[in-house]
XYZ file of C-alpha atoms in Angstrom:
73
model
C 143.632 94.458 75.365
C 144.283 93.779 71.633
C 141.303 93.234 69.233
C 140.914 90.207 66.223
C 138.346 91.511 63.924
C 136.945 89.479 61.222
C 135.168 90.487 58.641
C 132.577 87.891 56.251
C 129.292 87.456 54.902
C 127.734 87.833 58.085
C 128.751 90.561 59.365
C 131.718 91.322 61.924
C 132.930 89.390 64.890
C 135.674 90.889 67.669
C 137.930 88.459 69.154
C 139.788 90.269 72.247
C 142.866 88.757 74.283
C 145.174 90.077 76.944
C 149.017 89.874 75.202
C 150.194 89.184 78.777
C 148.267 86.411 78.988
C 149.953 83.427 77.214
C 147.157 80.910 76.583
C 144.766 84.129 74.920
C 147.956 85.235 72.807
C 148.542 81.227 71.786
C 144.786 80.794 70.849
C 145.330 84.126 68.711
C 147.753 83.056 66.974
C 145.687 79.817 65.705
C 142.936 82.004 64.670
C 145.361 84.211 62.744
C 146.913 81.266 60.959
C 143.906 79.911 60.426
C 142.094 82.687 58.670
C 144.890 83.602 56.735
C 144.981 80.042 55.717
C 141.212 80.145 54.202
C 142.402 82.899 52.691
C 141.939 86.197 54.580
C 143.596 89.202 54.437
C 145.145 90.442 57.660
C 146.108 93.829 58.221
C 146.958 96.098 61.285
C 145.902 99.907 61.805
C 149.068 102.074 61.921
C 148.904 105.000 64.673
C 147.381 107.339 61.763
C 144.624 104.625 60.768
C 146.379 103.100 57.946
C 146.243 99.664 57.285
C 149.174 97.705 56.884
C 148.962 94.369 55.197
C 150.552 91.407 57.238
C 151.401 88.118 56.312
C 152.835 86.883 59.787
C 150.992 87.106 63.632
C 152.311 90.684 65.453
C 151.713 90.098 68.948
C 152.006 93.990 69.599
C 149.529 95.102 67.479
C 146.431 96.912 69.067
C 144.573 95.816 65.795
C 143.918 93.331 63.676
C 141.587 93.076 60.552
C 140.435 90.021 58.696
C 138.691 90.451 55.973
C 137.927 87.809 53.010
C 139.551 88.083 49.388
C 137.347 89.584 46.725
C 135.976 86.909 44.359
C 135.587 88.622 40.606
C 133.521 87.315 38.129
């Protein structure tokens, strides 16, 4: 089972889907281009607990992270 998890102003939310399971992997796919396109950050953990910045959907990864851009000021 692979894991969404986005990150705001409220808190944290898990999205979970089966990568065998073609409608799940389709429907994570939208919510990764979606959040990258409001302007999220996506990363993946890397087997020592690095993140990894990704600009594209991995369909193998265990993990992924959302999390919103910094706004400065």
């Amino acid at each position: 089972m692979a894991t969404q998890i986005v990150m705001d102003r409220t808190g944290d939310s898990k999205h979970f889907f089966d990568r065998t399971d073609l409608v799940g992997l389709a429907k994570a796919e939208r919510r990764f281009g979606k959040l990258t396109g409001q302007g999220f950050t996506a990363a993946t953990r890397t087997p020592s607990g690095d993140l990894n910045l990704v600009r594209t959907f991995d369909p193998t990864a265990d993990e992924t992270l959302f999390y919103p851009r910094l706004v400065g000021g």
